[in-house]
mmCIF file of C-alpha atoms and ligand atoms in Angstrom:
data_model
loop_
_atom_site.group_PDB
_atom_site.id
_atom_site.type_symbol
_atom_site.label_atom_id
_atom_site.label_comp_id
_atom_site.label_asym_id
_atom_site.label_seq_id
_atom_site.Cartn_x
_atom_site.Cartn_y
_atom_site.Cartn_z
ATOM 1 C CA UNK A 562 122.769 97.356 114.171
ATOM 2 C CA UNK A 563 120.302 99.729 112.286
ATOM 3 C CA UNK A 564 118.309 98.095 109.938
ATOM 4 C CA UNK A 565 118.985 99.994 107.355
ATOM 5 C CA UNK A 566 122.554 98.054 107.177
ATOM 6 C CA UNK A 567 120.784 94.779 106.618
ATOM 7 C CA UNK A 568 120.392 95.087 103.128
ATOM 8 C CA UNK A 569 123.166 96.427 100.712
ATOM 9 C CA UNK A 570 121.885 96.312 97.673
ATOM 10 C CA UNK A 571 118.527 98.063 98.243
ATOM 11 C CA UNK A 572 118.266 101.405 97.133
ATOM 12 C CA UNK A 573 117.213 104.710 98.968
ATOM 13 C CA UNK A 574 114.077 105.661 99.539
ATOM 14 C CA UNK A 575 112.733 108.804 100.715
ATOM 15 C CA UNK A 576 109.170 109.359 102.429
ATOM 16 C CA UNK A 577 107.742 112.442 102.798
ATOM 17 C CA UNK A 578 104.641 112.645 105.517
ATOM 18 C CA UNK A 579 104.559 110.446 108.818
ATOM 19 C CA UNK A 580 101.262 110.106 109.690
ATOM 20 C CA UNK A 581 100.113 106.725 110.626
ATOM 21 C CA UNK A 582 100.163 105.662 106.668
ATOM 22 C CA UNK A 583 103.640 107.141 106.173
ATOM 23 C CA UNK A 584 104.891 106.391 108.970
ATOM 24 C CA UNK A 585 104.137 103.102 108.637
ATOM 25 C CA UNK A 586 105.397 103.124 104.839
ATOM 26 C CA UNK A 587 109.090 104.109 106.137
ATOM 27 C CA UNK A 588 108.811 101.358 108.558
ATOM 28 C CA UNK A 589 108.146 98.925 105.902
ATOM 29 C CA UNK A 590 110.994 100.338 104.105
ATOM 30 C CA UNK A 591 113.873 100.436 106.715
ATOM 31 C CA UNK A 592 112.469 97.171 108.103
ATOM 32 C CA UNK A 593 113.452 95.631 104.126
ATOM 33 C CA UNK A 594 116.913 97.329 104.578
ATOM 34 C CA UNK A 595 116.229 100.166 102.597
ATOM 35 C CA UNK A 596 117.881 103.675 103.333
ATOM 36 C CA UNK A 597 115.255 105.767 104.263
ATOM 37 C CA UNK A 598 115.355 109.474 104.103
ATOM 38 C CA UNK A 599 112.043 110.994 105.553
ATOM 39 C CA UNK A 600 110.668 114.357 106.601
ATOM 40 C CA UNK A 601 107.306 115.625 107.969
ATOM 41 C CA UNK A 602 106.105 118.921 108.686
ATOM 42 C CA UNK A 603 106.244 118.381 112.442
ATOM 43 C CA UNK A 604 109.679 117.078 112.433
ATOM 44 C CA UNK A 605 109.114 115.059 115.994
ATOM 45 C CA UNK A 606 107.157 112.198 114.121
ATOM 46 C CA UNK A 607 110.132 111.073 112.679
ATOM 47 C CA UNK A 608 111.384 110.133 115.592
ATOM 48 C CA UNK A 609 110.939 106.456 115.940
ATOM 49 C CA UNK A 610 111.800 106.226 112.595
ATOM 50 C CA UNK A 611 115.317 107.940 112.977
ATOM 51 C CA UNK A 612 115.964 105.626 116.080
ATOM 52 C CA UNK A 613 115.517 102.410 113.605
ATOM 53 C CA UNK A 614 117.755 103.984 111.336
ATOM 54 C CA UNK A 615 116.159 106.499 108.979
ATOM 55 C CA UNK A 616 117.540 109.987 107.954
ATOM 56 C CA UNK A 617 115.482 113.248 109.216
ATOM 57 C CA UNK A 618 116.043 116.030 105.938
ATOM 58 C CA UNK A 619 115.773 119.167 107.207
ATOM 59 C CA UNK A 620 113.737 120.574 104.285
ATOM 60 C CA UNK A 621 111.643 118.822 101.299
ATOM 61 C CA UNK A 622 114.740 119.846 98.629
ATOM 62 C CA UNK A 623 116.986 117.949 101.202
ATOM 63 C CA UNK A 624 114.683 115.013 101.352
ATOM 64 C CA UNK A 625 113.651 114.776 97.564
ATOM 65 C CA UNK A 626 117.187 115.259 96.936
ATOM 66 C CA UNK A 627 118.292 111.992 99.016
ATOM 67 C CA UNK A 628 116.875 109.694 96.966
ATOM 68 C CA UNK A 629 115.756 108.389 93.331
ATOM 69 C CA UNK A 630 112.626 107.438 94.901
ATOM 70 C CA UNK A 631 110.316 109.026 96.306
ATOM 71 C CA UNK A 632 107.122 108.594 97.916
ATOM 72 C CA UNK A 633 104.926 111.366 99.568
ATOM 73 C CA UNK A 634 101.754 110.179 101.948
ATOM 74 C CA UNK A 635 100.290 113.554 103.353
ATOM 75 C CA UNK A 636 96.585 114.321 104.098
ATOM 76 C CA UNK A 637 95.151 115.637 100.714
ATOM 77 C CA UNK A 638 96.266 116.406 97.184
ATOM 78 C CA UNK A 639 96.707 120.577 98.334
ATOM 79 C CA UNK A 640 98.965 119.662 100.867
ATOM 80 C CA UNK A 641 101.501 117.563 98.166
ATOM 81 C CA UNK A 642 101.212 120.499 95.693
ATOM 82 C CA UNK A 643 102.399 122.754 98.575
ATOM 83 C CA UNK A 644 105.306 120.708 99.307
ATOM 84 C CA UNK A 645 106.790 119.906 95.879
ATOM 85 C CA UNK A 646 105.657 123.085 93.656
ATOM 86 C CA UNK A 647 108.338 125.290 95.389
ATOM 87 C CA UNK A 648 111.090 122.305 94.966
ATOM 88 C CA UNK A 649 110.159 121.587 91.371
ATOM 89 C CA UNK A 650 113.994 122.108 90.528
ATOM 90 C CA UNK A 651 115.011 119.171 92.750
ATOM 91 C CA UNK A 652 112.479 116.916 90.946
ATOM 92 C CA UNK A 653 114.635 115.912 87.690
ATOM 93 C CA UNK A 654 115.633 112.674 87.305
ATOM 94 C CA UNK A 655 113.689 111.120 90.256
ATOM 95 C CA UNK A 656 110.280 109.035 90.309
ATOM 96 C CA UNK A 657 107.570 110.928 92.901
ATOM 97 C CA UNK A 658 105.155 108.088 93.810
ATOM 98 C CA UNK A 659 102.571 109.957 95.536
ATOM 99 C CA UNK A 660 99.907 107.581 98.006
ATOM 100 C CA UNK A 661 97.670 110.523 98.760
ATOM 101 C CA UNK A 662 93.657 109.711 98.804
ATOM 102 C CA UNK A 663 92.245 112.184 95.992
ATOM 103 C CA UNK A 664 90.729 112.272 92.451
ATOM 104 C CA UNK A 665 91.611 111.095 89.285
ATOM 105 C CA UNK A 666 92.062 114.695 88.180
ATOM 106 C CA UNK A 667 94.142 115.704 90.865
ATOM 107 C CA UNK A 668 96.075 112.878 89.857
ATOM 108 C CA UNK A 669 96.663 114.016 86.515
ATOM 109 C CA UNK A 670 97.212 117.800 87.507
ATOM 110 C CA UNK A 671 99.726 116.637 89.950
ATOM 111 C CA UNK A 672 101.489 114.371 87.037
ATOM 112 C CA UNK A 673 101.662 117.393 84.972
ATOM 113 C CA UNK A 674 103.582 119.057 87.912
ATOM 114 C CA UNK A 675 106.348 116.157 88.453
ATOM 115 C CA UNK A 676 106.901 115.205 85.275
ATOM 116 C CA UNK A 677 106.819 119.413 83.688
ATOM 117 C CA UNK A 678 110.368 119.128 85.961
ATOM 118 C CA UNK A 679 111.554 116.118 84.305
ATOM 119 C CA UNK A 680 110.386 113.586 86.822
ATOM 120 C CA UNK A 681 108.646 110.438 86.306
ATOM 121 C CA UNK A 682 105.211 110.322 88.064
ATOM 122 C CA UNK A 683 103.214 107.306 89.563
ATOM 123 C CA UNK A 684 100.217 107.719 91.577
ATOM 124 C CA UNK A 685 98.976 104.878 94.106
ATOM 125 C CA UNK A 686 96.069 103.827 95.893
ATOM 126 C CA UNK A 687 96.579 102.268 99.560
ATOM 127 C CA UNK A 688 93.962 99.579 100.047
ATOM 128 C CA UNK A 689 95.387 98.645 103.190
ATOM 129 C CA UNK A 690 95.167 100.153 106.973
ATOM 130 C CA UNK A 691 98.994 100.993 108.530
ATOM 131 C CA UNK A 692 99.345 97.505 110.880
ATOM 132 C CA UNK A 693 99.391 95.820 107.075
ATOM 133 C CA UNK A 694 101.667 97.676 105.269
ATOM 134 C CA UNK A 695 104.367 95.513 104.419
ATOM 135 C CA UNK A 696 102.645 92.208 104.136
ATOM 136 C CA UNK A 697 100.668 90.538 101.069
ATOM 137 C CA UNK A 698 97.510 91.734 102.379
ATOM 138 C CA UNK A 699 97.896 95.715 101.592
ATOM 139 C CA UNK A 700 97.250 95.664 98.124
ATOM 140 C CA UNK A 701 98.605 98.870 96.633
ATOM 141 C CA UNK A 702 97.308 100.484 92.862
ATOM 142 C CA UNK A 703 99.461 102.346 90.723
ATOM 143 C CA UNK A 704 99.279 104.231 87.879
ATOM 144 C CA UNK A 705 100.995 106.657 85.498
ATOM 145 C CA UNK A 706 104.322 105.900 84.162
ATOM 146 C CA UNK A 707 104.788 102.557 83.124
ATOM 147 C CA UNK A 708 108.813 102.547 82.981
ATOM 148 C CA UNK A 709 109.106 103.626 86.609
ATOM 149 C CA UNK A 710 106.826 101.384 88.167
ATOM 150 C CA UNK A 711 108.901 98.405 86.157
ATOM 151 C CA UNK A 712 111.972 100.040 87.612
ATOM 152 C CA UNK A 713 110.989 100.624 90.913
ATOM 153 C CA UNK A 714 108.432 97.167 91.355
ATOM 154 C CA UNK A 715 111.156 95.637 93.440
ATOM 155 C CA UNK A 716 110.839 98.480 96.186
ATOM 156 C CA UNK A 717 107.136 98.880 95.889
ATOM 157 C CA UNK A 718 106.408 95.178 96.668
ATOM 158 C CA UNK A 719 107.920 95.748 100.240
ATOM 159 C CA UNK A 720 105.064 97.723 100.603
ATOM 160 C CA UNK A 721 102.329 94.741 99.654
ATOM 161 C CA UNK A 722 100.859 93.558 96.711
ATOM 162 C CA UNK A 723 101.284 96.207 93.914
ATOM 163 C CA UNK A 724 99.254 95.989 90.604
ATOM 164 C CA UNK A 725 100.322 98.446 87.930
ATOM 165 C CA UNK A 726 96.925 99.367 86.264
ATOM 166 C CA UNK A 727 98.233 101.313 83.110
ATOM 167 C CA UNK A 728 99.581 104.712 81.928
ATOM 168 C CA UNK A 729 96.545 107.324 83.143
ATOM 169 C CA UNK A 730 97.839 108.413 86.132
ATOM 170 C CA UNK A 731 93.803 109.150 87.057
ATOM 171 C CA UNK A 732 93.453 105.318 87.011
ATOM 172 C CA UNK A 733 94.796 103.942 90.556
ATOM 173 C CA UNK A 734 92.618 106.837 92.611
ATOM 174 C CA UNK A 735 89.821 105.876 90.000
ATOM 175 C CA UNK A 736 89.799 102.624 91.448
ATOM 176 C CA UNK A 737 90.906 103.318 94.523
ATOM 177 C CA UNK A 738 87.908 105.475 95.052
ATOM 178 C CA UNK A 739 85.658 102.632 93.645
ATOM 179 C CA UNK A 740 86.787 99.647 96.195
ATOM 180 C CA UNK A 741 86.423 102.223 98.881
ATOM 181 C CA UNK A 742 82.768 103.343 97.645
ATOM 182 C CA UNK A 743 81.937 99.345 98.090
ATOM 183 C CA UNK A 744 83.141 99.142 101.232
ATOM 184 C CA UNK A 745 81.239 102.646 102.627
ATOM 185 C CA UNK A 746 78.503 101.224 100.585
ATOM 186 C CA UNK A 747 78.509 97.636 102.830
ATOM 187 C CA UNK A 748 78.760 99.295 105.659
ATOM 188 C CA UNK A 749 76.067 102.101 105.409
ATOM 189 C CA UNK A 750 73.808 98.564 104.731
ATOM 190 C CA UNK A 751 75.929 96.948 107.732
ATOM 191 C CA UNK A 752 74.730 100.240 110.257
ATOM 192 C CA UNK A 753 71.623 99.891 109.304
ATOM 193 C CA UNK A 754 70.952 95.936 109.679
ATOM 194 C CA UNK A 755 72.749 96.744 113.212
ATOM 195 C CA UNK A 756 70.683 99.372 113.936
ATOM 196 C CA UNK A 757 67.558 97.720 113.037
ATOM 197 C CA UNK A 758 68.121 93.997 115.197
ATOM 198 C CA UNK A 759 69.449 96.601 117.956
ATOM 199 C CA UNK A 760 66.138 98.101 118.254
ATOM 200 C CA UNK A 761 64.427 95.034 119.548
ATOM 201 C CA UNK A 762 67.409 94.493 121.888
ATOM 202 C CA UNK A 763 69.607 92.357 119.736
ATOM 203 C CA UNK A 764 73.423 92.791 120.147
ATOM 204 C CA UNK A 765 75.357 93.769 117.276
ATOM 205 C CA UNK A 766 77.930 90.715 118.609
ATOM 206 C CA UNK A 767 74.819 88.443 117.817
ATOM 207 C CA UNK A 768 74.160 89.376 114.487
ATOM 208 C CA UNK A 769 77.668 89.936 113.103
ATOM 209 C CA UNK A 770 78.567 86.457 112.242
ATOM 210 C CA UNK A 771 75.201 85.772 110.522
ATOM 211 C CA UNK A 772 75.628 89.113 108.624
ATOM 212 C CA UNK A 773 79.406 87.884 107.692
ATOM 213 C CA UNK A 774 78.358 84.944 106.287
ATOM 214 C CA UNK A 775 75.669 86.369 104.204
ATOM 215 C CA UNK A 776 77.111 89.316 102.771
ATOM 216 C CA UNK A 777 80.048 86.826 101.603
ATOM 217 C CA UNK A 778 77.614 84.493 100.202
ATOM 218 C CA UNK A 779 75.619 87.337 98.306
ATOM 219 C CA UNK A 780 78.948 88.861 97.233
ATOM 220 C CA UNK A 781 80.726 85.653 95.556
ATOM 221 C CA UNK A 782 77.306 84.084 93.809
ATOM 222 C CA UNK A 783 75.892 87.716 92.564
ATOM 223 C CA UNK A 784 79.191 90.407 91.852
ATOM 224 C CA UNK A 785 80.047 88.616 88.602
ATOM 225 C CA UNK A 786 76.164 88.061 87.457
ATOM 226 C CA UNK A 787 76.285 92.033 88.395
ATOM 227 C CA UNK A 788 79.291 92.607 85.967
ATOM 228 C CA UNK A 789 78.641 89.784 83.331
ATOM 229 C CA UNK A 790 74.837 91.976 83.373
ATOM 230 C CA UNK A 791 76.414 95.892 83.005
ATOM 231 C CA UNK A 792 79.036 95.212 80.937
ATOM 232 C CA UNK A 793 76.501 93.558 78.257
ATOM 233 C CA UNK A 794 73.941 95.869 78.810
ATOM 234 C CA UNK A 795 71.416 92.904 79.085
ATOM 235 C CA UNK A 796 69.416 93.046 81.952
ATOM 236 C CA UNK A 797 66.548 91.345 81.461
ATOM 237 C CA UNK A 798 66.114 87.165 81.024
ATOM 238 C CA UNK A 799 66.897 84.512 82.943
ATOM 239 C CA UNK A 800 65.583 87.240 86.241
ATOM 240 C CA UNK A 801 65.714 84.936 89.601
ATOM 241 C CA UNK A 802 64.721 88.041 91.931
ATOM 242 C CA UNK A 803 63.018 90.682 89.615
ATOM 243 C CA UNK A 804 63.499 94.341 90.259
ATOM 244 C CA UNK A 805 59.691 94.984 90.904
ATOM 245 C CA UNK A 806 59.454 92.242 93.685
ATOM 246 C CA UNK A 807 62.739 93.615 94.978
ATOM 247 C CA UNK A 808 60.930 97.119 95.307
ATOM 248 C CA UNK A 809 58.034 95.794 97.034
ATOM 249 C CA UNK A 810 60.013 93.842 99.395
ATOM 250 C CA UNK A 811 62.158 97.397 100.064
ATOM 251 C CA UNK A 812 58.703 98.731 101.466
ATOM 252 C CA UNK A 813 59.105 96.715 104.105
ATOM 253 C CA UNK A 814 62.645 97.626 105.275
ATOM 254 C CA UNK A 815 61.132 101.259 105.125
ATOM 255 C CA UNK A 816 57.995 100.534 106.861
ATOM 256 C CA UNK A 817 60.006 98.030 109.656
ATOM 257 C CA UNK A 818 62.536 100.808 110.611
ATOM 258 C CA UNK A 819 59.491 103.174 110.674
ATOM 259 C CA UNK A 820 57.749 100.475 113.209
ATOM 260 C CA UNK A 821 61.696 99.707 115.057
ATOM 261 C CA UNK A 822 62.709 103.369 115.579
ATOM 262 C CA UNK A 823 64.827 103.405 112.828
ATOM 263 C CA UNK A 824 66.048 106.447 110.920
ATOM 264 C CA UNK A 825 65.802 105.172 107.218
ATOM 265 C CA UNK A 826 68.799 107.502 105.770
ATOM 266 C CA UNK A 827 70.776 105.530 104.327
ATOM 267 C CA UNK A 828 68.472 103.013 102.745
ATOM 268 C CA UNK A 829 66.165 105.826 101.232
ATOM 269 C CA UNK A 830 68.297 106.790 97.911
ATOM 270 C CA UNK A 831 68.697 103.052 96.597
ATOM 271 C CA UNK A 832 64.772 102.487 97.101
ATOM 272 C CA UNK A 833 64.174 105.858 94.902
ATOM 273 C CA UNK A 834 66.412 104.608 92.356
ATOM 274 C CA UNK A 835 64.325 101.102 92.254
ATOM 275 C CA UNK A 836 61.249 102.982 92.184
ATOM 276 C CA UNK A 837 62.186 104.622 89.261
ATOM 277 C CA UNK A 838 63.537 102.112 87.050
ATOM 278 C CA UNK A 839 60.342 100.044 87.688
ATOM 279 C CA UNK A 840 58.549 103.132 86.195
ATOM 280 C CA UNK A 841 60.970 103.301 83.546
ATOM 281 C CA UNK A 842 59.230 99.813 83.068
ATOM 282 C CA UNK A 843 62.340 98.012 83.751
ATOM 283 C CA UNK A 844 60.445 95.968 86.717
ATOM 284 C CA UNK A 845 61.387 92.570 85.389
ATOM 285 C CA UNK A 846 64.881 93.179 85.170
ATOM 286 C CA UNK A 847 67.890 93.184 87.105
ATOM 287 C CA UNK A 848 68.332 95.279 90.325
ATOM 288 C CA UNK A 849 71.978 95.268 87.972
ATOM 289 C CA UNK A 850 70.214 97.550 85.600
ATOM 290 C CA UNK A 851 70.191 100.728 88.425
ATOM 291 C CA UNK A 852 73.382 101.609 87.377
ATOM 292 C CA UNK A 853 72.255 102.872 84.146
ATOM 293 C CA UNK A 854 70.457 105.732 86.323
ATOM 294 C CA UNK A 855 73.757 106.672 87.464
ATOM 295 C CA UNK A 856 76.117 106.762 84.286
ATOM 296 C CA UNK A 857 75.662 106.875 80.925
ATOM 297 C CA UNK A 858 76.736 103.936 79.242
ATOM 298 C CA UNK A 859 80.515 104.708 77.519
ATOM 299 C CA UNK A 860 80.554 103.837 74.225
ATOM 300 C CA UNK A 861 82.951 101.362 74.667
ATOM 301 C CA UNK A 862 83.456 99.842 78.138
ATOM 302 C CA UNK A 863 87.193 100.552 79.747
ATOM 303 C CA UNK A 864 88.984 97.954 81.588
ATOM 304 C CA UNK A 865 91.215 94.947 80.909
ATOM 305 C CA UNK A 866 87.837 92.420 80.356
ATOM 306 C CA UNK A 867 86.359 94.708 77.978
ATOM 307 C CA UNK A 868 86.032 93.295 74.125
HETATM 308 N N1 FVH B 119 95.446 105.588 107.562
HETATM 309 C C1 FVH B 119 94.625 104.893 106.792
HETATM 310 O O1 FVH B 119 94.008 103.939 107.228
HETATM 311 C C2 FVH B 119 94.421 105.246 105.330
HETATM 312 C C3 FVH B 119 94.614 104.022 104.429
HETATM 313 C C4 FVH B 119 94.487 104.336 102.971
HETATM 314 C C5 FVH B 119 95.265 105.575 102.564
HETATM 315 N N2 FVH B 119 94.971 106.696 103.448
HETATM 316 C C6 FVH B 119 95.429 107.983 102.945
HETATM 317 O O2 FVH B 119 96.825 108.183 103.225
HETATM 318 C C7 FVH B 119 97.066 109.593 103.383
HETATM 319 C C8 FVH B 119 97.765 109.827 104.717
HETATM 320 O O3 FVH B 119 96.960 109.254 105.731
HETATM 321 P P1 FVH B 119 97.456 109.129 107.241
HETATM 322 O O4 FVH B 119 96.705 108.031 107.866
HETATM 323 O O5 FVH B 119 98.926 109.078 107.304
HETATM 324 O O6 FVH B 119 96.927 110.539 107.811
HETATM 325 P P2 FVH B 119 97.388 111.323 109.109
HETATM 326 O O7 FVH B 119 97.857 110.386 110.171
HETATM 327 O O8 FVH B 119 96.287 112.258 109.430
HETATM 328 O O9 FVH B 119 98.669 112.142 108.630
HETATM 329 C C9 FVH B 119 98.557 113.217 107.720
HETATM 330 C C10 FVH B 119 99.921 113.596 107.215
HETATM 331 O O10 FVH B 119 99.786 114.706 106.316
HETATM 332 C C11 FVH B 119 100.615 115.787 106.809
HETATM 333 N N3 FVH B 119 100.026 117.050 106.413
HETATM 334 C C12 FVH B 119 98.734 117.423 106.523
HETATM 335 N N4 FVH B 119 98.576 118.672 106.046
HETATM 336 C C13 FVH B 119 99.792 119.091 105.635
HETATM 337 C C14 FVH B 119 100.293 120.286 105.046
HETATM 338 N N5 FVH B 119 99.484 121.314 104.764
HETATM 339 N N6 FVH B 119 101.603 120.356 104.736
HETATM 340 C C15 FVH B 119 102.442 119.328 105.015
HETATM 341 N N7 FVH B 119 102.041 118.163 105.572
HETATM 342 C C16 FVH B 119 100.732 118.052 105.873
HETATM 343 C C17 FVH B 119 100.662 115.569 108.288
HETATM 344 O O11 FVH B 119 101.750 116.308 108.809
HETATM 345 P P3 FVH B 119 101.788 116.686 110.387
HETATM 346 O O12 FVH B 119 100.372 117.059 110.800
HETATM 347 O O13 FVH B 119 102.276 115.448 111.091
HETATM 348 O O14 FVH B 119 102.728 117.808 110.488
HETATM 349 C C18 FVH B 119 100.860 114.067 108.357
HETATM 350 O O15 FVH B 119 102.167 113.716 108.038
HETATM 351 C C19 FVH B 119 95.702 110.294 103.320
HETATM 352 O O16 FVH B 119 95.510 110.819 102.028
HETATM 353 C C20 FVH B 119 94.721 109.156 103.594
HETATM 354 O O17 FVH B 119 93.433 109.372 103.021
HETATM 355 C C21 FVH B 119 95.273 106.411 104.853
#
């Protein structure tokens, strides 16, 4: 038995792209008894798919046209306008949830594209690697119209976890791109610490589960003193590890990868920013306080906390 035939009552879904992600998203699908239409630009990838049960369209029309759903997972936002802008016709009436990595403005351009041919539009952030997809721990953003995602939540959440984050479509890449920036951010901190304990012969092996263990301490007693500090603006009081003592400290990681062997790349740029907000005479503050080098503040602060 396909299992496709498992479920009756679950409607069709079509995926466009089969890389790992989409490939992986079809799976997901057709493994919750969904029909699955799919197509990919090198038709062989569908392969597997169409042995477990899923349709192969011969052309995008074909597969937008299979479905009410549809959900497109290709390399980058050019590629998704050159699939759908020459089937634009085929696009009334159906929800395009596109799970392309990009921009909050390609987001919205692409928006204005679905829904100019009488589509509904949501965009979605993956926050998930394939092997998850289709268990509670890929949590997947959307954004853009709120109607669809309420009409289609029942199919998304065989994906994973899926949080609706409001009407701007720009708003699930938005924070899409934000997680990910932590995570490069941890792990440009993560090389270097390796990099550093490797010069004197340590093994990576040794340090990781000290590392682990600190990072997640760091991260659950200071991320909401970080947020509680830039969303009021108040940086100063109350200081346990002052900005100017952090800076001096920072020497030493500079000067100790100097001594080690240690390129100092990506460690430089937050030291510079330090260096200046201390001469902005902001030195007993909060290292929190940096990101008003990097934004201005918005009048009003976005976001479902804000007052
Ligand atoms: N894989 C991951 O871990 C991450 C998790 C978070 C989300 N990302 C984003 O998902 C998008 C797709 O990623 P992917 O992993 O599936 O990527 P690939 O395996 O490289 O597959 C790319 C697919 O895109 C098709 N494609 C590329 N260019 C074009 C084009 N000009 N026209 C039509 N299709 C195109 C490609 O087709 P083919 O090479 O098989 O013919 C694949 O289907 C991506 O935005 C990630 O950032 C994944």
């Amino acid at each position: 038995m396909s299992e496709t035939s498992a479920g009756g009552d679950r409607p069709p879904v079509t995926v466009i792209g089969l890389g790992s992600m989409g490939s992986a998203l079809a799976g997901a699908f057709l493994a919750a008894g969904h029909p699955v239409t799919v197509w990919n630009r090198t038709p062989e990838k569908a392969g597997a798919l169409v042995e477990r049960g899923a349709v192969r369209a011969a052309t995008v029309a074909g597969a937008v046209a299979a479905s009410p759903l549809v959900v497109v997972c290709v390399l980058d936002y050019a590629a998704v306008h050159r699939l759908l802008g020459p089937v634009g016709g085929s696009l009334a009436g159906r929800t395009v949830v596109n799970l392309t990595n990009g921009t909050p403005r390609q987001a919205r351009e692409t928006a204005a594209l679905v829904t100019g041919h009488g589509a509904e539009y949501l965009d979605g952030g993956i926050m998930a690697v394939p092997p998850l997809i289709g268990t509670p721990h890929a949590l997947v953003l959307y954004s853009g119209s709120p109607g669809a995602f309420e009409e289609h939540r029942r199919t998304l959440r065989v994906l994973g976890t899926a949080e609706h984050l409001g009407a701007d479509p720009g708003l699930a890449p938005l924070h899409d791109l934000a997680l990910l920036t932590g995570m490069y951010g941890m792990f440009a901190g993560v090389l270097h610490a390796t990099a550093l304990v490797r010069s004197a012969g340590v093994g990576a092996r040794d340090l990781a589960p000290m590392l682990a263990s600190w990072l997640k301490t760091m991260v659950d007693a200071e991320l909401p003193r970080l947020a509680e500090r830039v969303d009021s603006g108040v940086y100063g009081g109350d200081v346990g590890s002052p900005l100017a003592m952090q800076a001096a400290a920072f020497d030493n990681f500079l000067r100790a990868g100097e001594e080690q062997g240690v390129r100092p790349d990506l460690i430089v740029p937050l030291k510079a920013l330090m260096d200046r907000r201390v001469a902005d005479g902001h030195g007993d503050e909060d290292l929190a306080g940096i990101v008003e080098l990097l934004t201005a503040r918005p009048a009003r602060p976005a976001g479902r906390h804000a007052s």
